[in-house]
């Protein structure tokens, strides 16, 4: 399994892309990819954000799971449009206090996943 730096290098080698090309295709800055390629994953306190990893996956034409695994992050399950619609419908029906409870619960779950290899 690649780590993030090796994955970026492999994608560039296999596709014949420069770092600038990969950055442009991923809508990420060249400096961000450069730091990841050099093994500095300290973008934020826990490494690259899930959104940036998704951008890299899309730009590199790789499965999201491959990029998340390379970054040492929890691989999120896919969510289909209907599931997302149902969740948002329920969330919107909550009052502000209950929304804060849901958000705090979800944040705690994310933190747990970040700390679990």
Coordinates of N, CA and C in Angstrom, one line a residue:
X1 N 0.8 -1.2 0.0 CA 0.0 0.0 0.0 C 0.9 1.2 0.0
X2 N 0.5 2.2 -0.8 CA 1.3 3.5 -0.9 C 1.0 4.3 0.3
X3 N 2.0 5.1 0.7 CA 1.6 6.2 1.6 C 1.3 7.4 0.7
X4 N 0.9 8.5 1.2 CA 0.4 9.6 0.4 C 1.5 10.1 -0.6
X5 N 2.8 10.3 0.0 CA 3.9 10.8 -0.9 C 4.1 9.8 -2.0
X6 N 4.2 8.5 -1.8 CA 4.4 7.5 -2.9 C 3.3 7.5 -3.8
X7 N 2.0 7.7 -3.3 CA 0.9 7.7 -4.2 C 0.9 8.8 -5.2
X8 N 1.3 10.0 -4.7 CA 1.4 11.2 -5.6 C 2.5 11.0 -6.6
X9 N 3.6 10.5 -6.2 CA 4.7 10.2 -7.1 C 4.3 9.2 -8.2
X10 N 3.6 8.1 -7.7 CA 3.2 7.0 -8.6 C 2.2 7.6 -9.7
X11 N 1.2 8.4 -9.2 CA 0.3 8.9 -10.1 C 1.0 9.8 -11.2
X12 N 1.9 10.6 -10.7 CA 2.6 11.5 -11.7 C 3.4 10.7 -12.7
X13 N 4.1 9.7 -12.2 CA 4.9 8.8 -13.1 C 4.0 8.1 -14.1
X14 N 3.0 7.4 -13.6 CA 2.1 6.6 -14.5 C 1.4 7.5 -15.5
X15 N 1.0 8.7 -15.1 CA 0.2 9.5 -16.1 C 1.1 10.5 -16.8
X16 N 2.4 10.6 -16.5 CA 3.3 11.5 -17.1 C 2.9 13.0 -16.8
X17 N 2.4 13.2 -15.6 CA 1.9 14.6 -15.2 C 3.0 15.2 -14.3
X18 N 3.0 16.5 -14.3 CA 3.8 17.3 -13.4 C 3.0 17.5 -12.1
X19 N 3.7 18.0 -11.1 CA 2.9 18.3 -9.9 C 1.9 19.4 -10.2
X20 N 2.3 20.4 -11.0 CA 1.4 21.4 -11.4 C 0.1 20.9 -12.1
X21 N 0.3 19.9 -13.0 CA -0.8 19.3 -13.7 C -1.8 18.6 -12.7
X22 N -1.2 17.9 -11.8 CA -2.0 17.2 -10.8 C -2.7 18.2 -9.9
X23 N -2.0 19.2 -9.5 CA -2.6 20.3 -8.7 C -3.8 20.9 -9.4
X24 N -3.6 21.3 -10.6 CA -4.7 21.9 -11.4 C -5.9 21.0 -11.6
X25 N -5.6 19.7 -11.9 CA -6.7 18.8 -12.1 C -7.4 18.5 -10.7
X26 N -6.8 18.7 -9.6 CA -7.3 18.4 -8.3 C -7.9 19.6 -7.6
X27 N -7.7 20.8 -8.2 CA -8.1 22.1 -7.6 C -7.4 22.2 -6.3
X28 N -6.2 21.8 -6.2 CA -5.4 22.0 -5.0 C -4.2 22.9 -5.4
X29 N -3.6 23.5 -4.4 CA -2.4 24.3 -4.7 C -1.2 23.4 -4.9
X30 N -0.3 23.9 -5.8 CA 0.9 23.1 -6.0 C 1.7 23.0 -4.7
X31 N 1.7 24.0 -3.9 CA 2.5 24.0 -2.6 C 1.9 22.9 -1.7
X32 N 0.6 22.8 -1.7 CA 0.0 21.7 -0.8 C 0.5 20.3 -1.3
X33 N 0.3 20.1 -2.6 CA 0.8 18.8 -3.1 C 2.3 18.6 -2.9
X34 N 3.0 19.6 -3.1 CA 4.5 19.5 -2.9 C 4.8 19.1 -1.5
X35 N 4.1 19.7 -0.5 CA 4.4 19.3 0.9 C 4.0 17.9 1.2
X36 N 2.8 17.5 0.6 CA 2.4 16.1 0.8 C 3.4 15.1 0.1
X37 N 3.9 15.5 -1.0 CA 4.8 14.6 -1.8 C 6.2 14.5 -1.0
X38 N 6.5 15.6 -0.3 CA 7.7 15.5 0.5 C 7.5 14.9 1.9
X39 N 6.4 14.4 2.1 CA 6.1 13.7 3.4 C 5.6 14.5 4.5
X40 N 5.4 15.8 4.2 CA 4.8 16.7 5.2 C 3.3 16.7 5.1
X41 N 2.7 15.9 5.9 CA 1.2 15.9 5.9 C 0.6 16.8 6.9
X42 N 1.3 17.7 7.4 CA 0.8 18.5 8.5 C 0.0 19.7 8.1
X43 N -0.9 19.4 7.1 CA -1.9 20.4 6.7 C -3.0 20.3 7.8
X44 N -3.0 21.2 8.7 CA -4.0 21.1 9.8 C -3.3 20.2 10.9
X45 N -3.9 20.0 12.0 CA -3.3 19.3 13.1 C -3.3 17.8 12.8
X46 N -4.1 17.3 11.9 CA -4.2 15.8 11.7 C -3.9 15.4 10.3
X47 N -3.3 16.2 9.5 CA -3.0 15.9 8.2 C -4.1 16.5 7.2
X48 N -4.0 16.0 6.0 CA -4.9 16.6 5.0 C -6.4 16.4 5.3
X49 N -7.2 17.3 5.0 CA -8.6 17.3 5.3 C -9.3 16.3 4.4
X50 N -10.4 15.7 4.8 CA -11.1 14.8 3.9 C -11.5 15.4 2.6
X51 N -11.9 16.7 2.6 CA -12.3 17.4 1.4 C -11.1 17.5 0.4
X52 N -9.9 17.8 0.9 CA -8.8 17.9 0.1 C -8.4 16.5 -0.5
X53 N -8.5 15.5 0.4 CA -8.2 14.1 -0.1 C -9.2 13.7 -1.2
X54 N -10.5 14.1 -1.1 CA -11.4 13.8 -2.1 C -11.1 14.5 -3.4
X55 N -10.6 15.8 -3.3 CA -10.2 16.5 -4.5 C -9.0 15.8 -5.2
X56 N -8.1 15.4 -4.4 CA -6.9 14.6 -4.9 C -7.4 13.4 -5.7
X57 N -8.3 12.7 -5.0 CA -8.8 11.4 -5.7 C -9.5 11.7 -7.0
X58 N -10.3 12.8 -7.0 CA -11.0 13.1 -8.3 C -10.0 13.6 -9.3
X59 N -9.0 14.4 -9.0 CA -8.1 14.9 -9.9 C -7.1 13.8 -10.4
X60 N -6.8 12.9 -9.6 CA -5.9 11.8 -9.9 C -6.6 10.6 -10.6
X61 N -7.9 10.7 -10.6 CA -8.7 9.7 -11.2 C -8.5 8.3 -10.4
X62 N -8.6 8.5 -9.1 CA -8.4 7.3 -8.2 C -9.6 7.2 -7.3
X63 N -9.8 5.9 -6.8 CA -10.9 5.7 -5.8 C -10.6 6.5 -4.6
X64 N -11.6 7.1 -4.0 CA -11.4 7.9 -2.7 C -10.8 7.0 -1.7
X65 N -11.2 5.7 -1.6 CA -10.6 4.8 -0.6 C -9.1 4.7 -0.7
X66 N -8.6 4.7 -1.9 CA -7.2 4.5 -2.2 C -6.4 5.7 -1.6
X67 N -6.9 6.9 -1.8 CA -6.3 8.1 -1.3 C -6.4 8.2 0.2
X68 N -7.6 7.9 0.8 CA -7.7 8.0 2.2 C -6.8 7.0 2.9
X69 N -6.7 5.8 2.3 CA -5.8 4.8 2.9 C -4.4 5.2 2.9
X70 N -3.9 5.8 1.7 CA -2.6 6.3 1.6 C -2.3 7.4 2.6
X71 N -3.3 8.2 2.9 CA -3.1 9.3 3.9 C -3.2 8.8 5.4
X72 N -3.5 7.5 5.5 CA -3.7 6.9 6.9 C -5.0 7.4 7.5
X73 N -6.0 7.7 6.8 CA -7.2 8.2 7.3 C -8.3 7.1 7.2
X74 N -9.3 7.2 8.0 CA -10.5 6.4 8.0 C -11.1 6.5 6.6
X75 N -11.5 5.4 6.0 CA -12.1 5.4 4.7 C -13.6 5.6 4.9
X76 N -14.2 6.7 4.4 CA -15.6 6.8 4.6 C -16.4 5.9 3.7
X77 N -17.6 5.5 4.2 CA -18.5 4.7 3.3 C -19.2 5.7 2.4
X78 N -19.5 5.1 1.2 CA -20.3 5.9 0.3 C -21.7 6.2 0.8
X79 N -22.2 7.3 0.4 CA -23.6 7.7 0.8 C -24.3 8.0 -0.5
X80 N -25.4 7.4 -0.7 CA -26.2 7.6 -1.9 C -27.1 8.8 -1.8
X81 N -27.6 9.4 -2.9 CA -28.4 10.6 -2.8 C -29.6 10.4 -1.9
X82 N -30.3 9.3 -2.0 CA -31.5 9.1 -1.2 C -31.2 9.0 0.3
X83 N -30.1 8.4 0.7 CA -29.7 8.4 2.1 C -29.4 9.8 2.6
X84 N -28.7 10.5 1.8 CA -28.3 11.9 2.1 C -29.6 12.8 2.2
X85 N -30.5 12.6 1.3 CA -31.8 13.3 1.3 C -32.6 13.0 2.6
X86 N -32.7 11.7 3.0 CA -33.4 11.4 4.2 C -32.7 12.0 5.5
X87 N -31.4 11.9 5.5 CA -30.7 12.5 6.7 C -31.0 14.0 6.8
X88 N -30.8 14.7 5.7 CA -31.1 16.2 5.7 C -32.5 16.5 6.0
X89 N -33.4 15.7 5.6 CA -34.8 15.9 5.9 C -35.0 15.8 7.4
X90 N -34.5 14.8 8.0 CA -34.6 14.6 9.5 C -33.9 15.8 10.2
X91 N -32.7 16.1 9.8 CA -31.9 17.1 10.4 C -32.6 18.5 10.4
X92 N -33.2 18.8 9.2 CA -33.9 20.1 9.1 C -35.1 20.2 10.0
X93 N -35.7 19.0 10.3 CA -36.9 19.0 11.2 C -36.6 19.3 12.7
X94 N -35.3 19.2 13.0 CA -34.9 19.4 14.4 C -34.8 20.9 14.8
X95 N -35.0 21.1 16.1 CA -34.8 22.5 16.5 C -33.3 22.7 16.8
X96 N -32.9 24.0 17.0 CA -31.5 24.3 17.1 C -30.8 23.5 18.2
X97 N -31.4 23.3 19.3 CA -30.8 22.6 20.4 C -30.4 21.1 20.0
X98 N -31.4 20.5 19.3 CA -31.2 19.1 18.9 C -30.2 19.0 17.7
X99 N -30.2 20.1 16.9 CA -29.1 20.1 15.8 C -27.7 20.2 16.4
X100 N -27.6 21.0 17.5 CA -26.3 21.0 18.1 C -25.9 19.7 18.8
X101 N -26.8 19.0 19.3 CA -26.6 17.6 19.8 C -26.1 16.7 18.7
X102 N -26.8 16.7 17.6 CA -26.4 15.9 16.5 C -25.0 16.2 16.0
X103 N -24.8 17.5 15.8 CA -23.4 18.0 15.4 C -22.3 17.5 16.4
X104 N -22.6 17.7 17.7 CA -21.6 17.3 18.7 C -21.3 15.8 18.6
X105 N -22.4 15.0 18.4 CA -22.3 13.6 18.3 C -21.5 13.2 17.1
X106 N -21.8 13.8 16.0 CA -21.1 13.5 14.8 C -19.6 13.9 14.9
X107 N -19.3 15.0 15.5 CA -17.9 15.5 15.7 C -17.2 14.5 16.5
X108 N -17.8 14.0 17.6 CA -17.2 13.0 18.5 C -16.9 11.7 17.7
X109 N -17.8 11.3 16.8 CA -17.6 10.1 16.0 C -16.4 10.3 15.0
X110 N -16.3 11.5 14.4 CA -15.2 11.8 13.5 C -13.9 11.8 14.3
X111 N -13.8 12.3 15.5 CA -12.6 12.3 16.3 C -12.2 10.9 16.6
X112 N -13.2 10.1 17.0 CA -12.9 8.7 17.3 C -12.3 8.0 16.0
X113 N -12.9 8.2 14.9 CA -12.4 7.6 13.7 C -11.0 8.1 13.3
X114 N -10.7 9.3 13.5 CA -9.3 9.9 13.3 C -8.3 9.2 14.1
X115 N -8.7 8.9 15.4 CA -7.7 8.3 16.3 C -7.6 6.8 16.2
X116 N -8.5 6.2 15.4 CA -8.4 4.7 15.2 C -7.8 4.4 13.9
X117 N -6.7 3.6 13.9 CA -6.0 3.3 12.6 C -6.8 2.5 11.7

